[in-house]
PDB file of C-alpha atoms in Angstrom:
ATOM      1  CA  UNK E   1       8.605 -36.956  14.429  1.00 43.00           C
ATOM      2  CA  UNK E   2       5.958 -39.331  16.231  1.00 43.00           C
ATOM      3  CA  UNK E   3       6.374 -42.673  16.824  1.00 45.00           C
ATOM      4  CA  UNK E   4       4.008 -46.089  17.832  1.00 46.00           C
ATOM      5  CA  UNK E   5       2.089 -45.852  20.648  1.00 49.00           C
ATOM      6  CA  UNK E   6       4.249 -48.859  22.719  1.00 52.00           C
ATOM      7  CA  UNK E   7       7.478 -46.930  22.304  1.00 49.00           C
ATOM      8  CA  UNK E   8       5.983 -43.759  23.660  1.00 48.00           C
ATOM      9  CA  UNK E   9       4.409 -45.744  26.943  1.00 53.00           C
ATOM     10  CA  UNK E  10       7.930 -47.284  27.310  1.00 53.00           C
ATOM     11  CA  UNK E  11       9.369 -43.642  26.693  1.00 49.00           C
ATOM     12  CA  UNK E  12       6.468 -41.973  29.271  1.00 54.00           C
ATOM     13  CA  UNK E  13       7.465 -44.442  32.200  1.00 52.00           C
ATOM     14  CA  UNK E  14      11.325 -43.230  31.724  1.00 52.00           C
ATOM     15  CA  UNK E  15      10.372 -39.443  31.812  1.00 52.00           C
ATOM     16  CA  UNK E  16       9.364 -38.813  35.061  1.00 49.00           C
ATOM     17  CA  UNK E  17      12.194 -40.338  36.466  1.00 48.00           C
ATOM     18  CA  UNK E  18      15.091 -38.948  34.408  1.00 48.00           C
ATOM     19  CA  UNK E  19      13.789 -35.464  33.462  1.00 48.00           C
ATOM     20  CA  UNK E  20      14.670 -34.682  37.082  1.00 54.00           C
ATOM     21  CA  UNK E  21      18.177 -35.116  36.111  1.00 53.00           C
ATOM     22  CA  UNK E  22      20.334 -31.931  36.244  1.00 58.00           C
ATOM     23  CA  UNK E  23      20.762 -30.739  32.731  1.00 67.00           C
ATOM     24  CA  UNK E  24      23.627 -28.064  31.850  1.00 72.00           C
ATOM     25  CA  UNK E  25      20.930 -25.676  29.424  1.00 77.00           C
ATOM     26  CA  UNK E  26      19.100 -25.745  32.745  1.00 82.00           C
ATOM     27  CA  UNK E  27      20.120 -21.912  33.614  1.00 86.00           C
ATOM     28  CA  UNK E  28      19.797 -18.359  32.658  1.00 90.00           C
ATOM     29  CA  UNK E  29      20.458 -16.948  29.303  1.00 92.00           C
ATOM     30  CA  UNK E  30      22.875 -14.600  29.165  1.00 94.00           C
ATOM     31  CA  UNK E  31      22.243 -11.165  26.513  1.00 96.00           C
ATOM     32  CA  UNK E  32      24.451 -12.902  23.819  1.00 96.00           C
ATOM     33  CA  UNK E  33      23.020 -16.027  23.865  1.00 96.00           C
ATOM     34  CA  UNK E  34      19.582 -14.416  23.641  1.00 97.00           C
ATOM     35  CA  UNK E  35      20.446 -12.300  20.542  1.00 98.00           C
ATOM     36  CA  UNK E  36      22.558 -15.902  18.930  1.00 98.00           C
ATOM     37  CA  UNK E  37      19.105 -17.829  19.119  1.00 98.00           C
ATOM     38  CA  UNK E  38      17.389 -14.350  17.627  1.00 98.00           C
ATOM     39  CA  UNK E  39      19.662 -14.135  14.673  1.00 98.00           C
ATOM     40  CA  UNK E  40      18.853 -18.038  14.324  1.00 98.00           C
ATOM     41  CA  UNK E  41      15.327 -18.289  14.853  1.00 98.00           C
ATOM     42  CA  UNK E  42      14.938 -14.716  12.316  1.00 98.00           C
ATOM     43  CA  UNK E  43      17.299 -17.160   9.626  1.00 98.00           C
ATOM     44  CA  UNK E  44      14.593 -20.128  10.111  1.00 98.00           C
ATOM     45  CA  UNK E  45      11.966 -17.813   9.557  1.00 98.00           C
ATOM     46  CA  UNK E  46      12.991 -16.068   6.642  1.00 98.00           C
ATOM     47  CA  UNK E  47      13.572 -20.079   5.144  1.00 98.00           C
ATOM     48  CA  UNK E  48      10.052 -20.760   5.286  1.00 98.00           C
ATOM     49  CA  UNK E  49       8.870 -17.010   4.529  1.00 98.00           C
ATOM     50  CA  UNK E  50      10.700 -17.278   1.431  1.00 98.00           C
ATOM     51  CA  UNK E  51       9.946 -20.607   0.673  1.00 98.00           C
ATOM     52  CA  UNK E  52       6.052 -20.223   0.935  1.00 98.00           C
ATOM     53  CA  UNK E  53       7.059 -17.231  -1.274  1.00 97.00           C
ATOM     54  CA  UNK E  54       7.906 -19.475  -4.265  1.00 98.00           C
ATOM     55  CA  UNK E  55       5.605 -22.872  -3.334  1.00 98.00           C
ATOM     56  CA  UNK E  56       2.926 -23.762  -6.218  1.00 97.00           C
ATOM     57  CA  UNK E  57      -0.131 -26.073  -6.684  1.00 97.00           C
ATOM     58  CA  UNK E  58       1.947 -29.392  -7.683  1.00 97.00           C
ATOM     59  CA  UNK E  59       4.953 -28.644  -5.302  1.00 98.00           C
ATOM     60  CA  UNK E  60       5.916 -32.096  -3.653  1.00 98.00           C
ATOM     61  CA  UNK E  61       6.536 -32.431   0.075  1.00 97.00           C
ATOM     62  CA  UNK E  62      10.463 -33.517  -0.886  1.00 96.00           C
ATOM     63  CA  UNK E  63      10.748 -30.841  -3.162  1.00 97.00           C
ATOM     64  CA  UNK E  64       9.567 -27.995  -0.506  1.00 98.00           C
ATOM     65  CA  UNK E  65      12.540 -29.352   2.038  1.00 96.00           C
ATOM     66  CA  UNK E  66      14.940 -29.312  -0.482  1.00 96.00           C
ATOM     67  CA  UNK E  67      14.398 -25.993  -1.805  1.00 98.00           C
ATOM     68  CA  UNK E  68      14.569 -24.859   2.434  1.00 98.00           C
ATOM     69  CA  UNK E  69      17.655 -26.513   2.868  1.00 95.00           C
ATOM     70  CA  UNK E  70      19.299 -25.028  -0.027  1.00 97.00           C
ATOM     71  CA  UNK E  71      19.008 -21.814   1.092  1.00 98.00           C
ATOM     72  CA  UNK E  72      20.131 -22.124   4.696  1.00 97.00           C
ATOM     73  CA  UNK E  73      23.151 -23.924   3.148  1.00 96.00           C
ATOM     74  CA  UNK E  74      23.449 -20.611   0.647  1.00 97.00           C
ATOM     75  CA  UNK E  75      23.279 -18.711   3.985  1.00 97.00           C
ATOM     76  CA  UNK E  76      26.112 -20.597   5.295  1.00 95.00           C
ATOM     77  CA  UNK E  77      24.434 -23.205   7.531  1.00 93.00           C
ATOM     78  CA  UNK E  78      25.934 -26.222   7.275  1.00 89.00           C
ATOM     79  CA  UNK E  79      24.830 -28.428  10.343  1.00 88.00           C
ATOM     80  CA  UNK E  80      20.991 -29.155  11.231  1.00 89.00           C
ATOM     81  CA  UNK E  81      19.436 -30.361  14.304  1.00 87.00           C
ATOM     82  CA  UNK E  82      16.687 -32.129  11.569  1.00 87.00           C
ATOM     83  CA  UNK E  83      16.745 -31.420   8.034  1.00 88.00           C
ATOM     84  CA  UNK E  84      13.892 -29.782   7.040  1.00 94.00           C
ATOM     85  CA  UNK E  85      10.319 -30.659   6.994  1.00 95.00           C
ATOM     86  CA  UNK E  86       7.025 -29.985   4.698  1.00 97.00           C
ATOM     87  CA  UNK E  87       4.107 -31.382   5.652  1.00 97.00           C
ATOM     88  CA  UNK E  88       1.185 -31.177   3.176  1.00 97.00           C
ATOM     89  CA  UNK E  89      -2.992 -31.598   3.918  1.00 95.00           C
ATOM     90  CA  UNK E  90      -3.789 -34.740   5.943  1.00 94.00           C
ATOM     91  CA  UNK E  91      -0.082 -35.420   6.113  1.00 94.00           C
ATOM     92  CA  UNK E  92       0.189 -32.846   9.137  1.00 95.00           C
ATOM     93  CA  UNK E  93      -2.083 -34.696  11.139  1.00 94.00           C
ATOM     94  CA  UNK E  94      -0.133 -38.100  11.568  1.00 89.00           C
ATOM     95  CA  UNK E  95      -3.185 -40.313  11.830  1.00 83.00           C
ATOM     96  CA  UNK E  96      -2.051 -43.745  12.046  1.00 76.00           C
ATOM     97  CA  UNK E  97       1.351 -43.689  11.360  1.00 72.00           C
ATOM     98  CA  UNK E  98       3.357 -46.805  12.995  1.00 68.00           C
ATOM     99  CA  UNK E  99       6.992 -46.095  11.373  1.00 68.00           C
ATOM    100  CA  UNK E 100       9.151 -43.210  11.387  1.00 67.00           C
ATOM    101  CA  UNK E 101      10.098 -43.269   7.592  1.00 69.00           C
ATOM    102  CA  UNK E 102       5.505 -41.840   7.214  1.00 72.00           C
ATOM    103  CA  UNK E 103       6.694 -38.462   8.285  1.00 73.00           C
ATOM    104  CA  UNK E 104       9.240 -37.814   6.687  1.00 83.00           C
ATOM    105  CA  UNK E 105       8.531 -35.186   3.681  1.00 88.00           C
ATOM    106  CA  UNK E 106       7.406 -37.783   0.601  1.00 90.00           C
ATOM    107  CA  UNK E 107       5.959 -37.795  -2.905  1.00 93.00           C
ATOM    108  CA  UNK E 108       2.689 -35.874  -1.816  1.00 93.00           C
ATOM    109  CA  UNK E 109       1.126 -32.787  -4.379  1.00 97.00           C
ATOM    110  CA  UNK E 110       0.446 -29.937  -2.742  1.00 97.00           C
ATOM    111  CA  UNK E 111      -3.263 -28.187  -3.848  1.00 96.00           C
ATOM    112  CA  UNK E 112      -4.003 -24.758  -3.707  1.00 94.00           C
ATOM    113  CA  UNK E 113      -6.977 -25.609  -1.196  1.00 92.00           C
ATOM    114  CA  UNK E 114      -4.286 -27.575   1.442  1.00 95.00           C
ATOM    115  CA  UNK E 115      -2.914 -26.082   4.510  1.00 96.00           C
ATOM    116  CA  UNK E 116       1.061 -27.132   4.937  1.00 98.00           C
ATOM    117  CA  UNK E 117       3.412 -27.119   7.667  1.00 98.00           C
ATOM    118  CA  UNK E 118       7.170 -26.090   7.473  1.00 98.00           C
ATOM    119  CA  UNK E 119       9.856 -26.724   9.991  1.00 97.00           C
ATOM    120  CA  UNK E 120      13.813 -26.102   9.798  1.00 96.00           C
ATOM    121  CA  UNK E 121      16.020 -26.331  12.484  1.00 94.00           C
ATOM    122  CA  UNK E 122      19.378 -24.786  11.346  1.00 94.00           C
ATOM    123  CA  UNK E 123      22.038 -24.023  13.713  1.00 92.00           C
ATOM    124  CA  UNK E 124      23.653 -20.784  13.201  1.00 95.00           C
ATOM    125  CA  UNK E 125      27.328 -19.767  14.637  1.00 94.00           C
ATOM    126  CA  UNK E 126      26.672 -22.452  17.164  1.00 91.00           C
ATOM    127  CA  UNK E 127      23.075 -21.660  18.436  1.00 94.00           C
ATOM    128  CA  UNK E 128      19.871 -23.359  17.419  1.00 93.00           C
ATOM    129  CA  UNK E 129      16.910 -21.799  15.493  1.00 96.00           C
ATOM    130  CA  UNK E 130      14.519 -24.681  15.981  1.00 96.00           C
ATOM    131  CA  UNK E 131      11.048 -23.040  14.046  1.00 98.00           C
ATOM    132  CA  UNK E 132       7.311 -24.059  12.746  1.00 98.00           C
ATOM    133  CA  UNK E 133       5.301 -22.285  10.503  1.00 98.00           C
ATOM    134  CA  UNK E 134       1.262 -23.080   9.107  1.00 98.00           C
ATOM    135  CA  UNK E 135       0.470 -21.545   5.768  1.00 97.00           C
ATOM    136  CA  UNK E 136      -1.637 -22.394   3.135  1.00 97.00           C
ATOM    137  CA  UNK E 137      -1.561 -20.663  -0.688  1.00 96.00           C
ATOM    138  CA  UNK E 138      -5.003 -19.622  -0.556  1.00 96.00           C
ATOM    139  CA  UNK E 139      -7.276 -18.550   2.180  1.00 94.00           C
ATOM    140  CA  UNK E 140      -7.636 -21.291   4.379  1.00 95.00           C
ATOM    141  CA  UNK E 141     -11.010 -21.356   6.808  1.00 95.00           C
ATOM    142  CA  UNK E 142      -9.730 -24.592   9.292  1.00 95.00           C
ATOM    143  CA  UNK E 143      -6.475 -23.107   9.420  1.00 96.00           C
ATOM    144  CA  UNK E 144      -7.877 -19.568  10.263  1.00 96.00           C
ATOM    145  CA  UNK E 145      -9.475 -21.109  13.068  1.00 97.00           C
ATOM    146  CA  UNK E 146      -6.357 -23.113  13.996  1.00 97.00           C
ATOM    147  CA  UNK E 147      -4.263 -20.335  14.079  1.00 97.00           C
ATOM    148  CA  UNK E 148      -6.347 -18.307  15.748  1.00 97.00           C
ATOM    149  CA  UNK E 149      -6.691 -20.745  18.535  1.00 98.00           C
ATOM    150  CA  UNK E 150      -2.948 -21.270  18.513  1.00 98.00           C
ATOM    151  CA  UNK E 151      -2.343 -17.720  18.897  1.00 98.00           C
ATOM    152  CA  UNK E 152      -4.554 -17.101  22.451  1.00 98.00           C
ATOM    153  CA  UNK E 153      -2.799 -20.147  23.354  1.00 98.00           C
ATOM    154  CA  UNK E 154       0.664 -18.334  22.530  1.00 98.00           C
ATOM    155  CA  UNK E 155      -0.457 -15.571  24.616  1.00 98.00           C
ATOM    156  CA  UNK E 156      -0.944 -17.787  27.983  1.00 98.00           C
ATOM    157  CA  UNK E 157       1.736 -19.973  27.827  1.00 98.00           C
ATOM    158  CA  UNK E 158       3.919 -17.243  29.125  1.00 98.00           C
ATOM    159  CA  UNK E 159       1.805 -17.131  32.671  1.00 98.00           C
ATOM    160  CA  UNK E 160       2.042 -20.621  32.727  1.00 98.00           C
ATOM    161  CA  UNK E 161       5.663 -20.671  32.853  1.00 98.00           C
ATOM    162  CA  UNK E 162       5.618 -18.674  35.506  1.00 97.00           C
ATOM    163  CA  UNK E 163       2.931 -20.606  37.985  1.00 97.00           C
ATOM    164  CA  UNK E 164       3.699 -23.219  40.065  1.00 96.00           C
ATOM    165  CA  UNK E 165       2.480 -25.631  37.249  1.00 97.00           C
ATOM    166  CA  UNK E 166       4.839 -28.021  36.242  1.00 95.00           C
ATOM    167  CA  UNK E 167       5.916 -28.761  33.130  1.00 95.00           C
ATOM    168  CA  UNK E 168       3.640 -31.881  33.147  1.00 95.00           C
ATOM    169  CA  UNK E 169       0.580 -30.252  34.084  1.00 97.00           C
ATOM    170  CA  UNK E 170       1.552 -27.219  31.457  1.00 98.00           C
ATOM    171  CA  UNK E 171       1.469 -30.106  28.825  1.00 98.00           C
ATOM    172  CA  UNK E 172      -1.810 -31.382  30.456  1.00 98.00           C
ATOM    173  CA  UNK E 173      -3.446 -27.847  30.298  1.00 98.00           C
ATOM    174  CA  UNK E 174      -2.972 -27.315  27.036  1.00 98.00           C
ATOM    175  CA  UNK E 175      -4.445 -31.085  25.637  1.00 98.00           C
ATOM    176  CA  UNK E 176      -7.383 -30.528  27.994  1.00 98.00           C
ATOM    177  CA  UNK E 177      -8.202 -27.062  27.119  1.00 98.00           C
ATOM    178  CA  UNK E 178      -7.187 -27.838  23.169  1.00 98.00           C
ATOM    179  CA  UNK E 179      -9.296 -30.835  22.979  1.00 98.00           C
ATOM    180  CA  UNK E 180     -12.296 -28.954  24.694  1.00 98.00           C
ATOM    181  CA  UNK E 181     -12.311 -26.281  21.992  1.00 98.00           C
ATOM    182  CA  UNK E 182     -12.698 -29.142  19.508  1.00 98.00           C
ATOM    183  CA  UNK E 183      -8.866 -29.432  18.558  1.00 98.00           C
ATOM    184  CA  UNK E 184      -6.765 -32.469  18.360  1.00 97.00           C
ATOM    185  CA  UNK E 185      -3.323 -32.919  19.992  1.00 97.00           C
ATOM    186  CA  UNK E 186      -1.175 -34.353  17.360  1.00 96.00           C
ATOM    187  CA  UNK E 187       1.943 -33.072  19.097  1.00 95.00           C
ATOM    188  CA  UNK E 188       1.045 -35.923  21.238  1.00 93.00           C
ATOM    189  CA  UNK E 189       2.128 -38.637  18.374  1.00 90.00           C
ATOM    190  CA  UNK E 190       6.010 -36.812  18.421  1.00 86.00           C
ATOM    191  CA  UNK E 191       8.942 -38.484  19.933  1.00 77.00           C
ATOM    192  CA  UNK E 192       7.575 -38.161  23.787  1.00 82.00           C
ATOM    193  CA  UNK E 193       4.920 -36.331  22.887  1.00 89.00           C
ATOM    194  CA  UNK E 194       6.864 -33.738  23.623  1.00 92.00           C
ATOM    195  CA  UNK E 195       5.338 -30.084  23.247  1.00 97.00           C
ATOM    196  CA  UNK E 196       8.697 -28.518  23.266  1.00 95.00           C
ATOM    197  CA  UNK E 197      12.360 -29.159  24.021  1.00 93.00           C
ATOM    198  CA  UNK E 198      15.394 -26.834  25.162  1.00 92.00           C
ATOM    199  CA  UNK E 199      17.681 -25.007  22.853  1.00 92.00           C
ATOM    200  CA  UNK E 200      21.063 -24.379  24.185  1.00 87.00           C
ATOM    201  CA  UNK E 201      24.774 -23.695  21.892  1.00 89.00           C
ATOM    202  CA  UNK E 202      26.195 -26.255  20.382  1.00 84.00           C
ATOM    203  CA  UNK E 203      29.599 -26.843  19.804  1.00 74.00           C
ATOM    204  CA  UNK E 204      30.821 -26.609  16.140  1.00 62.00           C
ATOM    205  CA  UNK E 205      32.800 -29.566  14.539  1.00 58.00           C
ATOM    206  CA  UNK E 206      35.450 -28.485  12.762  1.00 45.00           C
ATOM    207  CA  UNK E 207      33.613 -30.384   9.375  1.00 46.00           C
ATOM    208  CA  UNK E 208      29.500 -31.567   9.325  1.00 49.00           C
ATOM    209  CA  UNK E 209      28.312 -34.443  10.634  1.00 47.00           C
ATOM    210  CA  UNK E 210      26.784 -36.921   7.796  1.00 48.00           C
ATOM    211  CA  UNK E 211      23.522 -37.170   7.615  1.00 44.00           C
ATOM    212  CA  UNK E 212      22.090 -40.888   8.669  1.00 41.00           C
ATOM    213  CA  UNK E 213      21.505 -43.323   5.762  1.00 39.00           C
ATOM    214  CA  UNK E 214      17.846 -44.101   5.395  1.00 35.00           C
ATOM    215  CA  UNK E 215      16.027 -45.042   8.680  1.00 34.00           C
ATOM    216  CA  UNK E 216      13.934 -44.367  11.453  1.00 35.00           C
ATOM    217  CA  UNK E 217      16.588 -41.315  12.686  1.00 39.00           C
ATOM    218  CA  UNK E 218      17.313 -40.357   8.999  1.00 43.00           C
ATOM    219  CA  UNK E 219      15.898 -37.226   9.107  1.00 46.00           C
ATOM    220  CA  UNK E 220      18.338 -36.118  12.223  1.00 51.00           C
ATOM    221  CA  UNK E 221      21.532 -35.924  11.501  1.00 52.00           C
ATOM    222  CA  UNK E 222      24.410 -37.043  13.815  1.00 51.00           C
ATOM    223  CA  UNK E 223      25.266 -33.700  15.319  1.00 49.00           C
ATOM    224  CA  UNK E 224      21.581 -33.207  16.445  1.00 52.00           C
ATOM    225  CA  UNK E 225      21.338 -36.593  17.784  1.00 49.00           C
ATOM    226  CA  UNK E 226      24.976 -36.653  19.432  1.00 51.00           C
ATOM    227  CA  UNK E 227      23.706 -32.989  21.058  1.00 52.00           C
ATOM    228  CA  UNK E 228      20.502 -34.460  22.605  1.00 48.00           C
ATOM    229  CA  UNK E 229      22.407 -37.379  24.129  1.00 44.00           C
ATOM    230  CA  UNK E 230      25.354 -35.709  25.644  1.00 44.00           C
ATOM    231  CA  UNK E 231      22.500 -33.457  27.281  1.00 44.00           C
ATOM    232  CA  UNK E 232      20.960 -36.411  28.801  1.00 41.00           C
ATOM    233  CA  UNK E 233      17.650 -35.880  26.705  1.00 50.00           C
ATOM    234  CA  UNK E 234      14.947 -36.233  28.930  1.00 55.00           C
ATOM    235  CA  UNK E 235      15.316 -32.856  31.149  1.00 69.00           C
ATOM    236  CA  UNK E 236      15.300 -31.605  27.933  1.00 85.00           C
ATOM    237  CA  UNK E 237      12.154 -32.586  26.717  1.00 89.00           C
ATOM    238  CA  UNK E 238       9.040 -31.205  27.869  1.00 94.00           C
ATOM    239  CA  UNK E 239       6.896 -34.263  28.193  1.00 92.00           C
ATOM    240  CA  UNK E 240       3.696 -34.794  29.268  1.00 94.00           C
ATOM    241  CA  UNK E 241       5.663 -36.332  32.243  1.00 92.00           C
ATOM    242  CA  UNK E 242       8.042 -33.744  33.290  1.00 90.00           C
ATOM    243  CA  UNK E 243       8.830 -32.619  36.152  1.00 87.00           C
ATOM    244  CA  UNK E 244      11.759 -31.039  36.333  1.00 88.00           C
ATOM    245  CA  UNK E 245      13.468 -26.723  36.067  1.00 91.00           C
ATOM    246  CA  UNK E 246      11.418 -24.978  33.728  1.00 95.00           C
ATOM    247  CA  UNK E 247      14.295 -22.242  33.762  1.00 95.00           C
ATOM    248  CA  UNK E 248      16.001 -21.708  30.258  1.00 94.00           C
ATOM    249  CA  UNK E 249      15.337 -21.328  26.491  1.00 96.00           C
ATOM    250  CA  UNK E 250      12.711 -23.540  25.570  1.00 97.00           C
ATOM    251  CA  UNK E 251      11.324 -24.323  21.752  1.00 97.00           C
ATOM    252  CA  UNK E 252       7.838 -24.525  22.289  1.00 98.00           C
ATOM    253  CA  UNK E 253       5.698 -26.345  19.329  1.00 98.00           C
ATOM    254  CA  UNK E 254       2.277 -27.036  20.269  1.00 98.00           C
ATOM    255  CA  UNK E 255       0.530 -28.968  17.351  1.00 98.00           C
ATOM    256  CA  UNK E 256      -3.302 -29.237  16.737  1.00 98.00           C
ATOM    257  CA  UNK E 257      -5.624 -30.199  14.337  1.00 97.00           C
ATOM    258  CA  UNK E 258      -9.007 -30.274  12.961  1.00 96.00           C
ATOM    259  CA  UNK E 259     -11.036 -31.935  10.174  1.00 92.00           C
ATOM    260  CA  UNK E 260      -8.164 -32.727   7.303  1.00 89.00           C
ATOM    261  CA  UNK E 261      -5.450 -29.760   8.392  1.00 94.00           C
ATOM    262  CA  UNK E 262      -3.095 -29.878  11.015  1.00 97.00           C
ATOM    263  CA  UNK E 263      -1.335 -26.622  12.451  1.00 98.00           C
ATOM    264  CA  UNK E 264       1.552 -25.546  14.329  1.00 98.00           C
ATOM    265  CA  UNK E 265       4.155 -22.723  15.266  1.00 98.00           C
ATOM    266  CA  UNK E 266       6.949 -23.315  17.287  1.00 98.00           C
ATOM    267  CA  UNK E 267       9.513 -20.976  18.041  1.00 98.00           C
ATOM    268  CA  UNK E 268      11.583 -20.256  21.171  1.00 98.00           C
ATOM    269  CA  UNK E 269      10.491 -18.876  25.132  1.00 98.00           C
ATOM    270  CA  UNK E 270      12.540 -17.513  27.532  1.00 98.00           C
ATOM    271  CA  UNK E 271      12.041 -18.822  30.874  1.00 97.00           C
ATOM    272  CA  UNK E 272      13.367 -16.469  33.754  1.00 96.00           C
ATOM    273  CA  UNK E 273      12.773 -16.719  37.454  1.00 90.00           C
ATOM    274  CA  UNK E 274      10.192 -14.379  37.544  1.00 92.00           C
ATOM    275  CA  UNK E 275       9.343 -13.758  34.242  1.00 97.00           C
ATOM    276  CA  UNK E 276       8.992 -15.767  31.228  1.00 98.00           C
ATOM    277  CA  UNK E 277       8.662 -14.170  27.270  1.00 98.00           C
ATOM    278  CA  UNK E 278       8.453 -15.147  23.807  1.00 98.00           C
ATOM    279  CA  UNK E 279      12.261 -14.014  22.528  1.00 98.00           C
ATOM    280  CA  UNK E 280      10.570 -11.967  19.639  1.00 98.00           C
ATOM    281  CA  UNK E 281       7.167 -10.553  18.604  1.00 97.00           C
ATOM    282  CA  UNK E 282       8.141 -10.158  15.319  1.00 96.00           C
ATOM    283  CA  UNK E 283       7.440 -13.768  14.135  1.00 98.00           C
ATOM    284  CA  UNK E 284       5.158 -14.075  11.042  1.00 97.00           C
ATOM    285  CA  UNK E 285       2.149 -16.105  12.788  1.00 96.00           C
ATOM    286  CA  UNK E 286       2.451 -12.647  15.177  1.00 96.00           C
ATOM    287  CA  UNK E 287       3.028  -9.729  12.103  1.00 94.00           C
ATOM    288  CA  UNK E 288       0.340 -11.347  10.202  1.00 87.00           C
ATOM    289  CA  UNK E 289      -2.425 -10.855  12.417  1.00 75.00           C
ATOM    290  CA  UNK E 290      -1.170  -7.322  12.936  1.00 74.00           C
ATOM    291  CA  UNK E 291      -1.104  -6.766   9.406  1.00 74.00           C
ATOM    292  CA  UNK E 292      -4.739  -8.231   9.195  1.00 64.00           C
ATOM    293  CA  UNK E 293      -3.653 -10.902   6.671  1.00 58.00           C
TER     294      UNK E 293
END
């Protein structure tokens, strides 16, 4: 969720500083954690797969996250780390929002000629399935393009894990090389303009947290926000000020736009000593270009 440009300058001068800070989802996945976050991310997927499924010309933005949380909650998912959101048209490119309460999913119609955005970010048995997904209900020419972009881009990410770049100048890369194609970078307008943030297992209450009443954090409930704190936040935010270990499970979500449609996937990379990989290939944004779609 992005917020005004003086709280992300006071944000920015914090982040170099404290994303040194030791965090304790600063390590190496183990083989069950790696197939927890797969069974979560494949749950998130299958939300917005099924969801795009039954969207129609008139859908509202509010309507399209309620229909996605009802069925993680009918697939037993009861705590979020954000509710889910639908972004519809223009609305995906944040232009000149000042308050958090202008992204949150609203009253807007979706068209049949409108890209849209969906995100969910259930957590299942304990681990995180933090996910984007672009889509639009009829063939789409900027979001073609957009997606196609994003999907080279999803290709060298990987290697760049692996340099000797930090996560700073990864973030810096990819605005410089985005905005040189002719893309904006609206992932810049999120909390820290953060391009991505670490996934880790959570512990489970014994009953949900409430969601927040009506505010800036509303969207988040207080399990999500109570797990980013007690994880000291900043190392595990990948800021275009970061400079800490680049080792773990990362949700990358790298967010562009173009004319009236903004675009996104996110979905989470495995960052080894020596290696780093996507945790699966068989994401829709992937299958569909396989399938030719």
């Amino acid at each position: 969720m992005p917020i005004a440009e003086t709280e992300r300058g006071m944000f920015s001068r914090l982040s170099s500083k404290l994303s040194r800070y030791r965090s304790s989802s600063v390590k190496l996945p183990s083989e069950e954690e790696k197939n927890g976050f797969l069974k979560a991310q494949r749950l998130a997927y299958r939300c917005v797969v099924e969801t795009e499924s039954d969207m129609r010309e008139g859908w509202t933005e509010i309507r399209t996250a309620k229909h996605m949380e009802t069925f993680l909650r009918d697939h037993g998912v009861r705590i979020f780390l954000h509710r889910p959101f639908a972004w519809f048209g223009e609305h995906a490119r944040f232009d000149g929002y000042k308050r958090f309460t202008q992204f949150h999913p609203g009253k807007k119609i979706l068209t049949a000629d409108e890209s849209f955005i969906l995100d969910v970010s259930p957590v299942v048995e304990g681990y995180i399935g933090d996910i984007g997904y672009s889509s639009s209900l009829r063939p789409n020419a900027e979001l073609d393009a957009g997606m196609k972009y994003l999907l080279k881009l999803r290709a060298e990410i990987p290697k760049y894990f692996i340099s000797s770049m930090s996560a700073a100048e990864i973030w810096w890369k990819i605005d410089r090389d985005a905005k040189a194609n002719g893309f904006d970078n609206v992932h810049s307008l999120y909390p820290f303009a953060v391009l991505g943030h670490r996934v880790y297992k959570v512990r489970l209450p014994e009953f949900s947290f409430p969601l927040l009443p009506i505010s800036f954090a509303s969207w988040f409930s207080l399990q999500g926000s109570y797990e980013f704190l007690t994880h000291k936040v900043l190392p595990e935010l990948l800021t275009p000020d970061h400079r800490g270990d680049k080792t773990g499970l990362w949700a990358i979500e790298p967010h562009l736009g173009r004319g009236k449609t903004g675009f996104k996937f996110e979905e989470i990379l495995v960052v080894e000593k020596d290696k780093a990989y996507w945790l699966d290939e068989k994401v829709p944004h992937v299958l569909r270009v396989e399938d030719g779609k």
